[in-house]
mmCIF file of C-alpha atoms and ligand atoms in Angstrom:
data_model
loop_
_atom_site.group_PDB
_atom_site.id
_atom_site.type_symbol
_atom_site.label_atom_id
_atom_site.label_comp_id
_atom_site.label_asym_id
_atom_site.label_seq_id
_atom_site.Cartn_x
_atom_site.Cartn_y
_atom_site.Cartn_z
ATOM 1 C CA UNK A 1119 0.163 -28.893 1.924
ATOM 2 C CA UNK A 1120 -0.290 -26.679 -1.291
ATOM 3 C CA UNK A 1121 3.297 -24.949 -1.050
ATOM 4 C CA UNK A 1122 2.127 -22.247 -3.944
ATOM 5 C CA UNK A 1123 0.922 -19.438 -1.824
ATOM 6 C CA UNK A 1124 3.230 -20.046 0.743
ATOM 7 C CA UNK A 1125 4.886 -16.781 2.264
ATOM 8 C CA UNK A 1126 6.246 -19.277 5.363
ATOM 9 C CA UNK A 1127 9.981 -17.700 6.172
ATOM 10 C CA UNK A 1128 9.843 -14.268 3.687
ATOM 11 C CA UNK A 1129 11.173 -11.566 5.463
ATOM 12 C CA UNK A 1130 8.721 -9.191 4.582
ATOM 13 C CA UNK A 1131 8.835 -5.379 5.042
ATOM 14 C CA UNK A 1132 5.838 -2.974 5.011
ATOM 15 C CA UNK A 1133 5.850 1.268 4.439
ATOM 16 C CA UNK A 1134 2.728 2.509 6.332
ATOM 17 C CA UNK A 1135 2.785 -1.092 8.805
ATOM 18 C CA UNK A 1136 1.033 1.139 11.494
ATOM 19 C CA UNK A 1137 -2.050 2.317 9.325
ATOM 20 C CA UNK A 1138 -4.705 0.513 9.101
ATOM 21 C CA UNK A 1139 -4.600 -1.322 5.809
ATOM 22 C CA UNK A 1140 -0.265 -2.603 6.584
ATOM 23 C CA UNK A 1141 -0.917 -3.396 9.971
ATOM 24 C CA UNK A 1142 -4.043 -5.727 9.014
ATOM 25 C CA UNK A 1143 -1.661 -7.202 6.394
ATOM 26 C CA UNK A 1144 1.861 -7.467 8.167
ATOM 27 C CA UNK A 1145 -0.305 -8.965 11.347
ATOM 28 C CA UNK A 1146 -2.315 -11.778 8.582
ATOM 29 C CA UNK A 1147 1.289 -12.598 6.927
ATOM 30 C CA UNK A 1148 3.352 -12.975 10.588
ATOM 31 C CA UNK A 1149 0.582 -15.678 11.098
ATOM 32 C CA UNK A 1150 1.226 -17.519 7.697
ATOM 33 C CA UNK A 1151 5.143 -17.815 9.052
ATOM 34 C CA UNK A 1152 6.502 -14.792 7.069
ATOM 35 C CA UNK A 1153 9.177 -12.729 8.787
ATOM 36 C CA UNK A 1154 7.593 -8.951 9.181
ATOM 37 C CA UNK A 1155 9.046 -5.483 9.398
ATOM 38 C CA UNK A 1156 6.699 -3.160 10.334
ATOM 39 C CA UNK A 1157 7.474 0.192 9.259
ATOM 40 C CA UNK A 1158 6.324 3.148 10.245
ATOM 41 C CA UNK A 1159 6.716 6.941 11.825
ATOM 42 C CA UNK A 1160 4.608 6.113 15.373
ATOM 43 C CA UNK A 1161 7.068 3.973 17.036
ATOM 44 C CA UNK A 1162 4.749 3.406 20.114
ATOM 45 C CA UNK A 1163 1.556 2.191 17.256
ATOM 46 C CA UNK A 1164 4.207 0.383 15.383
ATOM 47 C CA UNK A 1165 5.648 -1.782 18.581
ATOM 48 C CA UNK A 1166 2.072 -2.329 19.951
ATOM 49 C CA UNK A 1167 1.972 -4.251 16.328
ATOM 50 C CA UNK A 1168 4.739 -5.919 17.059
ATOM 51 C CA UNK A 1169 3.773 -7.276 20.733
ATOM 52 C CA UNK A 1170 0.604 -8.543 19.387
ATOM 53 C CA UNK A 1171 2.439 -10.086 16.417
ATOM 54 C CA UNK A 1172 4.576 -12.038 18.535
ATOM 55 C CA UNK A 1173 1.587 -12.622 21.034
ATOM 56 C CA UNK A 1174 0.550 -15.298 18.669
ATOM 57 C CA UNK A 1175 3.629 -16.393 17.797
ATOM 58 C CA UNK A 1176 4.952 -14.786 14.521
ATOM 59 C CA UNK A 1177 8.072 -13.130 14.295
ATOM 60 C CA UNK A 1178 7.893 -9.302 13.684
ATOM 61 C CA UNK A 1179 10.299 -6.426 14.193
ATOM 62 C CA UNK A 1180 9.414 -2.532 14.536
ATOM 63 C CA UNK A 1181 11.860 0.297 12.716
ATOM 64 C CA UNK A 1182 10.968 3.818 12.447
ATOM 65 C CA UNK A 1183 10.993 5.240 8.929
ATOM 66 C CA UNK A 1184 10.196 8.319 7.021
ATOM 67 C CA UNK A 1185 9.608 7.330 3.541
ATOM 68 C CA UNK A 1186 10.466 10.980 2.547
ATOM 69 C CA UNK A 1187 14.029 10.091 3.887
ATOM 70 C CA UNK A 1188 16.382 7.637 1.840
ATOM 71 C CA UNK A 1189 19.013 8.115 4.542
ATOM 72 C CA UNK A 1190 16.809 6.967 7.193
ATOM 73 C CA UNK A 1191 15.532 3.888 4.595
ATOM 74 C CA UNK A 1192 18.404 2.929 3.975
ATOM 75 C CA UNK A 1193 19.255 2.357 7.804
ATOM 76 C CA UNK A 1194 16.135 0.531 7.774
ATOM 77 C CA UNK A 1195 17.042 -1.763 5.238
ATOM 78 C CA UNK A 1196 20.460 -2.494 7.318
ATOM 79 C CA UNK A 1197 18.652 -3.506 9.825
ATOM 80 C CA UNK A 1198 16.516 -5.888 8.376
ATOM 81 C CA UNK A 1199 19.490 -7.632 6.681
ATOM 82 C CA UNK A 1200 21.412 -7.520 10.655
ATOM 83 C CA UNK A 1201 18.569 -8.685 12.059
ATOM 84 C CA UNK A 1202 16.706 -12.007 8.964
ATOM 85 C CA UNK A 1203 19.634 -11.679 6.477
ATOM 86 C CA UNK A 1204 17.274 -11.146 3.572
ATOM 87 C CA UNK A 1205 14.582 -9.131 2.325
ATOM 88 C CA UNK A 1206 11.766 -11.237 0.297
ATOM 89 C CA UNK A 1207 9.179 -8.299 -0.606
ATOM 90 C CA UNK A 1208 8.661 -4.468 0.378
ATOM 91 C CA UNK A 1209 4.991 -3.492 0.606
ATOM 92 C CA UNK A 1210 4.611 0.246 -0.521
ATOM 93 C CA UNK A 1211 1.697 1.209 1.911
ATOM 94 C CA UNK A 1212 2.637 4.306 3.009
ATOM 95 C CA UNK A 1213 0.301 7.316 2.059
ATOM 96 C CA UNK A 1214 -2.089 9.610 2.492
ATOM 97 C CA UNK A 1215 -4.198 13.113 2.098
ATOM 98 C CA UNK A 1216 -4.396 16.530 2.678
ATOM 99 C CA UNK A 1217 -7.340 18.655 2.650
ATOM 100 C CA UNK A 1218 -5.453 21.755 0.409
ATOM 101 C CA UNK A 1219 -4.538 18.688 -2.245
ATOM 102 C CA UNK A 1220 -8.313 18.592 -2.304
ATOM 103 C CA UNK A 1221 -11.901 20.770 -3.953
ATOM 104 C CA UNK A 1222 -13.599 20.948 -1.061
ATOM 105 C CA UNK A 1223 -17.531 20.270 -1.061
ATOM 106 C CA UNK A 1224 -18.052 23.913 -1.586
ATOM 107 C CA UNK A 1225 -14.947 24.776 -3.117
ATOM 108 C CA UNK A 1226 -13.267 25.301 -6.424
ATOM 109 C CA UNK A 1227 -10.133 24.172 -8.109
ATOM 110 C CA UNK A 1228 -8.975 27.755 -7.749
ATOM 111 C CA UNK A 1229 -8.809 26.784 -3.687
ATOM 112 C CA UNK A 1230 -6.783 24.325 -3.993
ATOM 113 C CA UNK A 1231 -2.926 25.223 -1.949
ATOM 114 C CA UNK A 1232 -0.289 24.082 -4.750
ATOM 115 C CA UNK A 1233 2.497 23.378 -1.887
ATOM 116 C CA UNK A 1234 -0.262 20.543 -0.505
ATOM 117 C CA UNK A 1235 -0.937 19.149 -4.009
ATOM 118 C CA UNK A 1236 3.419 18.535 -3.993
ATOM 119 C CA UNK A 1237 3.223 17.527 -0.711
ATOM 120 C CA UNK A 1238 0.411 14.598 -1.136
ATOM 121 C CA UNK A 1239 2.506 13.739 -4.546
ATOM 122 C CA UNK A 1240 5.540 13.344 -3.243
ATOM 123 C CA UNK A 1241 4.396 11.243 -0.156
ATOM 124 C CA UNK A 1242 2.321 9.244 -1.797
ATOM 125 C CA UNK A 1243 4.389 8.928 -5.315
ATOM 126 C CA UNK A 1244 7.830 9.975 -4.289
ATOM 127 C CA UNK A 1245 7.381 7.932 -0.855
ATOM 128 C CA UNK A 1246 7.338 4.834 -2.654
ATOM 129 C CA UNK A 1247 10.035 5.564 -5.328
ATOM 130 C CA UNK A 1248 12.650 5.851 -2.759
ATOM 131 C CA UNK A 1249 11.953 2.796 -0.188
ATOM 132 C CA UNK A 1250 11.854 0.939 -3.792
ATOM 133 C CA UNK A 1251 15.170 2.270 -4.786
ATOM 134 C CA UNK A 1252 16.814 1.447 -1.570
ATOM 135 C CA UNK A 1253 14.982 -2.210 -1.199
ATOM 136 C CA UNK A 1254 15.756 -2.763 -4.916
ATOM 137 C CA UNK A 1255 19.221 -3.121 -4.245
ATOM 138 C CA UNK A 1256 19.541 -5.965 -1.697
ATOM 139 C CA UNK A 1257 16.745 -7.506 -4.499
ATOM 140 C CA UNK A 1258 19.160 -7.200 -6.999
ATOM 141 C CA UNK A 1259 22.202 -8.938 -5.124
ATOM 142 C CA UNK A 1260 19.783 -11.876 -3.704
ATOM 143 C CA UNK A 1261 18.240 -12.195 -7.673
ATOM 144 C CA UNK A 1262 14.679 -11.729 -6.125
ATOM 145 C CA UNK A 1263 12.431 -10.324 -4.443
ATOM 146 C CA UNK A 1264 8.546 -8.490 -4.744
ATOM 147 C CA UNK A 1265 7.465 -5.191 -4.668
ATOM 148 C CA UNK A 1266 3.702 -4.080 -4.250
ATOM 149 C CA UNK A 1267 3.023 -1.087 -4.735
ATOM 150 C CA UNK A 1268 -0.197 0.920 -3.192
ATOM 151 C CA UNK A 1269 -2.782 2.371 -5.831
ATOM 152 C CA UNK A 1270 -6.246 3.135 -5.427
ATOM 153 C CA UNK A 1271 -10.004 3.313 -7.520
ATOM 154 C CA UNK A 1272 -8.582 7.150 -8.031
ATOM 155 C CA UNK A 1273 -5.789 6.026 -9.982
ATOM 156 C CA UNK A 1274 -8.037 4.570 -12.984
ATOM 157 C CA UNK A 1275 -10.519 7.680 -12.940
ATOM 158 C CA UNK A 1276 -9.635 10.683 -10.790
ATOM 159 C CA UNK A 1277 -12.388 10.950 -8.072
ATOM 160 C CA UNK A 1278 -14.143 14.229 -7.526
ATOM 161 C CA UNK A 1279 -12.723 16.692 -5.535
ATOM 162 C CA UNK A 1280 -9.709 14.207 -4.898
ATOM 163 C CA UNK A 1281 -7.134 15.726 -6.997
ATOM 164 C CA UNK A 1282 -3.436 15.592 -5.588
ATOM 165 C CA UNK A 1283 -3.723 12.010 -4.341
ATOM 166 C CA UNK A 1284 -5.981 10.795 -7.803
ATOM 167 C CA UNK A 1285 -2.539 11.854 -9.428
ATOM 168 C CA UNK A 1286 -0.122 10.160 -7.005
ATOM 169 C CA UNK A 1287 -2.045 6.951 -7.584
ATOM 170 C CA UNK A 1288 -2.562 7.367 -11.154
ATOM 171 C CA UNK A 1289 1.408 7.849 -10.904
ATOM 172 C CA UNK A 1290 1.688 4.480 -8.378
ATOM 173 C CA UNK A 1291 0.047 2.590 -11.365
ATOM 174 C CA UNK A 1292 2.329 3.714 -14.092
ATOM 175 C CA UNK A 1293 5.582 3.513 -11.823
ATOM 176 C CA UNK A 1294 4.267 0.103 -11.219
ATOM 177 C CA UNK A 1295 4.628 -0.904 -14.953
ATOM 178 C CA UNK A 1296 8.003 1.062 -15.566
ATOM 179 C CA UNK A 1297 9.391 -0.552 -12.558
ATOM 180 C CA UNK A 1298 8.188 -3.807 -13.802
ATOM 181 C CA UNK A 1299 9.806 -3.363 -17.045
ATOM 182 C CA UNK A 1300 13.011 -1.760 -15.979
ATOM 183 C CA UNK A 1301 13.730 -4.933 -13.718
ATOM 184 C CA UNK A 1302 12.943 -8.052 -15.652
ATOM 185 C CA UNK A 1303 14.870 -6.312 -18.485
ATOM 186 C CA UNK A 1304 17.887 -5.307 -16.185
ATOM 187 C CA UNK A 1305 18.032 -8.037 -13.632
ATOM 188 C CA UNK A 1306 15.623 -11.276 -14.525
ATOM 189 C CA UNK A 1307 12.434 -12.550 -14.158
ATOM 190 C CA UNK A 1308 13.554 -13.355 -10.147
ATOM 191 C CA UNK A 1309 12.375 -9.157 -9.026
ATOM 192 C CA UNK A 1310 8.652 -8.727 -10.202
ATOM 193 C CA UNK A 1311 6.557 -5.526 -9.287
ATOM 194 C CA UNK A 1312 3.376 -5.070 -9.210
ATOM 195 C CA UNK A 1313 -0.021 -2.952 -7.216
ATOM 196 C CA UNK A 1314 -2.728 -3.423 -5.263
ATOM 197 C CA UNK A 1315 -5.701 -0.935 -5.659
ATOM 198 C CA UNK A 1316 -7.586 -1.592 -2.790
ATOM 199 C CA UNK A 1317 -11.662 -0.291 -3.178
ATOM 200 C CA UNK A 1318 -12.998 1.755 -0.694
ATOM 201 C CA UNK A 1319 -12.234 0.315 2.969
ATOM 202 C CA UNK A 1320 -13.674 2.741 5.910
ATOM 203 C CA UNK A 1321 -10.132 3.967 7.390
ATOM 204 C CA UNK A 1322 -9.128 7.027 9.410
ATOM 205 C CA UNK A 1323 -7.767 8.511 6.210
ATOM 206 C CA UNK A 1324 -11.954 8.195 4.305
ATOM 207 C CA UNK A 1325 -14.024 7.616 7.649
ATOM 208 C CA UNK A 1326 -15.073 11.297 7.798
ATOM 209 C CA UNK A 1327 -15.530 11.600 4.128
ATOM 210 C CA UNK A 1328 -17.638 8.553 4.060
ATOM 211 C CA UNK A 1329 -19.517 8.393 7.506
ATOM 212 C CA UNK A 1330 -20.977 10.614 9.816
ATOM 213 C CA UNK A 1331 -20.535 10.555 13.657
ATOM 214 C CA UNK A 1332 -23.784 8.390 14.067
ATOM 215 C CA UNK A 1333 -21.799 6.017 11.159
ATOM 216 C CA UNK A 1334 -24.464 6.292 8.892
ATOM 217 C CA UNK A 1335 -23.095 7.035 5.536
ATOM 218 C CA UNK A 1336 -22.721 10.500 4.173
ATOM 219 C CA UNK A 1337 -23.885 11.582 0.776
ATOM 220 C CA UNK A 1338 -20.503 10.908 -0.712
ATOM 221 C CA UNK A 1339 -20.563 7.289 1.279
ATOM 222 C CA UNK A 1340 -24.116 6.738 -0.202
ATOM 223 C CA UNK A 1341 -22.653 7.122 -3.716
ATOM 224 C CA UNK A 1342 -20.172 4.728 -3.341
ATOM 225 C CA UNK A 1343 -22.182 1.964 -2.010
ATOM 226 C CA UNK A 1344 -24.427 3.102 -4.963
ATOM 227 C CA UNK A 1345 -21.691 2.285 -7.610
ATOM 228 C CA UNK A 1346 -20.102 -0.755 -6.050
ATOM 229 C CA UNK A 1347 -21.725 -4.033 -7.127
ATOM 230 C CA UNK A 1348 -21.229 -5.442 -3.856
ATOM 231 C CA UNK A 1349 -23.351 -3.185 -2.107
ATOM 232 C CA UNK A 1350 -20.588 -2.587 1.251
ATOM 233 C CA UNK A 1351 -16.560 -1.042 1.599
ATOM 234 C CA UNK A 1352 -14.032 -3.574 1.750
ATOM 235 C CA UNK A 1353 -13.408 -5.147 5.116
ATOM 236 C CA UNK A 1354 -9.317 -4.800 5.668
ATOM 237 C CA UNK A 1355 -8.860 -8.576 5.489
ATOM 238 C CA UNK A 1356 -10.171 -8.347 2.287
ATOM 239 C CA UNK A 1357 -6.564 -7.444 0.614
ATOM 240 C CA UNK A 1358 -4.762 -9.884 3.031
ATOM 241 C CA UNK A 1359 -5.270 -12.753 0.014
ATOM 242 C CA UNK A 1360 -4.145 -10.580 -3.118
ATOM 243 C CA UNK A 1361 -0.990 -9.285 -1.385
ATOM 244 C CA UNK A 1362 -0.181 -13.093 -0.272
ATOM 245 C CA UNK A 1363 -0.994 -13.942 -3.923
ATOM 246 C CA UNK A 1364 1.203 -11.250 -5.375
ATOM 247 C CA UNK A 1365 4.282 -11.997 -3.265
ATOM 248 C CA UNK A 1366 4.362 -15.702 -3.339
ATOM 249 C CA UNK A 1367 5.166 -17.994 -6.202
ATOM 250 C CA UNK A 1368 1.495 -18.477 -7.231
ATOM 251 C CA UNK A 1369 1.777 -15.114 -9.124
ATOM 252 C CA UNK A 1370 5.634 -15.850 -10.864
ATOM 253 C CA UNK A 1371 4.704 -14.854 -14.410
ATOM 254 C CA UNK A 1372 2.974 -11.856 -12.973
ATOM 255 C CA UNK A 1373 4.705 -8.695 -12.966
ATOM 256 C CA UNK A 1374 3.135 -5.434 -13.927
ATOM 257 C CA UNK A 1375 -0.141 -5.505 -12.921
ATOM 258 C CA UNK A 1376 -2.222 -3.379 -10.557
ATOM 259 C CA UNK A 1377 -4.710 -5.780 -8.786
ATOM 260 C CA UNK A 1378 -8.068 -4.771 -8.130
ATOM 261 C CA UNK A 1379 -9.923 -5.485 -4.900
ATOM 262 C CA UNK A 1380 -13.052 -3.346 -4.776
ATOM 263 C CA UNK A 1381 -16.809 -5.414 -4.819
ATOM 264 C CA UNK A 1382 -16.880 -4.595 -8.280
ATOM 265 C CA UNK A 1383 -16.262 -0.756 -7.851
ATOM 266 C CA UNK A 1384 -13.927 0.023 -10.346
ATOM 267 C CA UNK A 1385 -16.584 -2.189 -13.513
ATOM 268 C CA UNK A 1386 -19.224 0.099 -12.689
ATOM 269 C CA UNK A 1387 -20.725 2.353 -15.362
ATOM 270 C CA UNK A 1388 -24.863 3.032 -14.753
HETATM 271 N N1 NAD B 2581 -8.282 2.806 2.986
HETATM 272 C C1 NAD B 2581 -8.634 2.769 1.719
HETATM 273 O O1 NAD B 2581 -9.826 2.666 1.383
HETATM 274 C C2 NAD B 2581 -7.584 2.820 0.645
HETATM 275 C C3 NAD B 2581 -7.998 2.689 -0.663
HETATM 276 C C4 NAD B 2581 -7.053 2.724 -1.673
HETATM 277 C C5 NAD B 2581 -5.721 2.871 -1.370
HETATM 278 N N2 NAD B 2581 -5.332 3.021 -0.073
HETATM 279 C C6 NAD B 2581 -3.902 3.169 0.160
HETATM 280 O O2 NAD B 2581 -3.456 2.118 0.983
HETATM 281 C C7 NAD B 2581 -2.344 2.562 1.757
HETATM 282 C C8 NAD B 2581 -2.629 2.314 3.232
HETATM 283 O O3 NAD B 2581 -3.764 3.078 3.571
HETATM 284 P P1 NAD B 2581 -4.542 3.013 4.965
HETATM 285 O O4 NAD B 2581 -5.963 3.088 4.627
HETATM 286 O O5 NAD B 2581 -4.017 1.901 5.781
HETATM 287 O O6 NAD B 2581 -4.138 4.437 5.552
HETATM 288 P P2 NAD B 2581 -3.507 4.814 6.961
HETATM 289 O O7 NAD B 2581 -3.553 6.301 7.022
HETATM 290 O O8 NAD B 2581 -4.146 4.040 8.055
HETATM 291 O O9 NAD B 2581 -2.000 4.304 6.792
HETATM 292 C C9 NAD B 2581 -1.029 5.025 6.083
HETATM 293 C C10 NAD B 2581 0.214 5.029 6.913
HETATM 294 O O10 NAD B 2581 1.247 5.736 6.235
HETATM 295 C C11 NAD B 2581 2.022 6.379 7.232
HETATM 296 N N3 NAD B 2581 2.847 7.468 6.709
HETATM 297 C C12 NAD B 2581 2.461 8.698 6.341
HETATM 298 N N4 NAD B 2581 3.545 9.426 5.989
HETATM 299 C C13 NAD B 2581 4.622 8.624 6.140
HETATM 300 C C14 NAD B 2581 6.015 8.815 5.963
HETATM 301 N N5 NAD B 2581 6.520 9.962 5.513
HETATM 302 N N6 NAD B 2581 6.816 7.760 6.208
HETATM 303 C C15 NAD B 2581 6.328 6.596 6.636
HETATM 304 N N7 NAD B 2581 5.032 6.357 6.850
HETATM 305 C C16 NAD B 2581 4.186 7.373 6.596
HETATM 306 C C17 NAD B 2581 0.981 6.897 8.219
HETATM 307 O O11 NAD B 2581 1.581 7.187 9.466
HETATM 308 C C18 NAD B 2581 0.032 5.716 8.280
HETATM 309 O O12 NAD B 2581 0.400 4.815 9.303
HETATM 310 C C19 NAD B 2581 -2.154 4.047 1.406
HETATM 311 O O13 NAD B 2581 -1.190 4.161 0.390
HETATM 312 C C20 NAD B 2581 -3.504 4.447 0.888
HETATM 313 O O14 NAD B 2581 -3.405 5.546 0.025
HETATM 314 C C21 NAD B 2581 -6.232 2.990 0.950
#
């Protein structure tokens, strides 16, 4: 067997492992013999997770986290070295919207609520600059470890209307390089950071944006389909071979880059 993309034994911790996109994930990797930590502010979603997890036989612990908090991250990361010893890579899911970070259809920039703007920043931007600072550490002592960080289509051109989170992502992509940078030059080549900028997949966070209640597609659904090659959002799976890629030793000269999985989204012009 091809022992390249192998993530068999990585103690693996995910931000966000109850949303949709980190649950998908931390549930694929458990079944390709990684070690998961599923992280995440609804213990009762989080442990339901976990049950099925172990259902099939993969190993998978719950811990309740507020990314906001580095007091409460750091306890987290104690108990993933009391319970596996170790902590291989620290997925950055965590994230999300709010409708006063947003124009709404109707709207104007002069709507927009400034204290919802700083709050979608600093969840999305600041809530994965502290879980990386904590992780980083035990990184450092063990000589490696990989972090992937969560970006998005908004981050490379802001999407309409989308304006507090387009900047947090946009953010996510440039911390992504710093990070990169600041680690192989501090502490080796062993710590590599990179992103994932997932296309549009039909979550609770977009499903209203994107659908209607009937699920046909709403205007704003109809012009993504429009400008993504592939013709269809991304199915959550879709991400599960990237994030295996990014965290195993197939990708050990990579470091840096934001990895795009979108049908083609993201190359469209007219
Ligand atoms: N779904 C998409 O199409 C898409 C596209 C691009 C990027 N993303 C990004 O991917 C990541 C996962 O998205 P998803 O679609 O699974 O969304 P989701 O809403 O299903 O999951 C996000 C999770 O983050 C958790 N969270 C929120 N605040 C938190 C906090 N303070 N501490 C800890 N956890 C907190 C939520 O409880 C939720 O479980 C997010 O960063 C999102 O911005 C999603």
């Amino acid at each position: 067997m091809n022992e390249l993309f192998s993530v068999k034994d990585k103690v693996v911790a995910i931000t966000g492992g109850t949303g949709v996109l980190g649950s998908e994930i931390g549930t694929y990797l458990a079944g390709q013999g990684a070690k998961v930590v599923i992280m995440g502010r609804r213990t009762e979603a989080g442990e339901a997770i976990v049950a099925r997890i172990k259902e099939q036989g993969g190993e998978a612990m719950f811990l309740k986290t507020d990314v906001m908090d580095a007091t409460v991250v750091e306890q987290n990361l104690k108990d993933i070295l009391a319970a596996y010893g170790r902590v291989d890579a620290l997925l950055n899911a965590a994230g999300g919207n709010m409708p006063g970070a947003t124009v709404g259809p109707d709207g104007t920039f002069f709507d927009l609520k400034p204290e919802e703007f700083e709050r979608v920043l600093s969840l999305n931007l600041t809530g994965t600059v502290i879980p990386t600072q904590v992780f980083l550490k035990a990184m450092v002592e063990q000589k490696e470890g990989c972090i992937v960080n969560f970006s998005s289509m908004s981050a490379f051109r802001p999407l309409s209307r989308i304006c507090g989170y387009s900047a947090a992502k946009a953010g996510i992509s440039n911390f992504t390089q710093f990070m990169a940078n600041e680690v192989a030059t501090k502490f080796g080549e062993g710590i590599r950071v990179n992103a994932i900028a997932p296309g549009f997949f039909l979550t609770e966070q977009n499903r209203a944006l994107l659908t209607n209640p009937d699920g046909s597609y709403t205007g704003r659904g109809q012009d993504v389909i429009r400008q993504t090659p592939f013709k269809r959002f991304g199915k959550p799976e879709e991400l599960n071979g990237t994030i295996q890629y990014l965290i195993s030793d197939a990708s050990r000269f990579v470091t840096g880059t934001v990895a795009v999985v979108d049908g083609g989204f993201n190359t469209f012009a007219i």
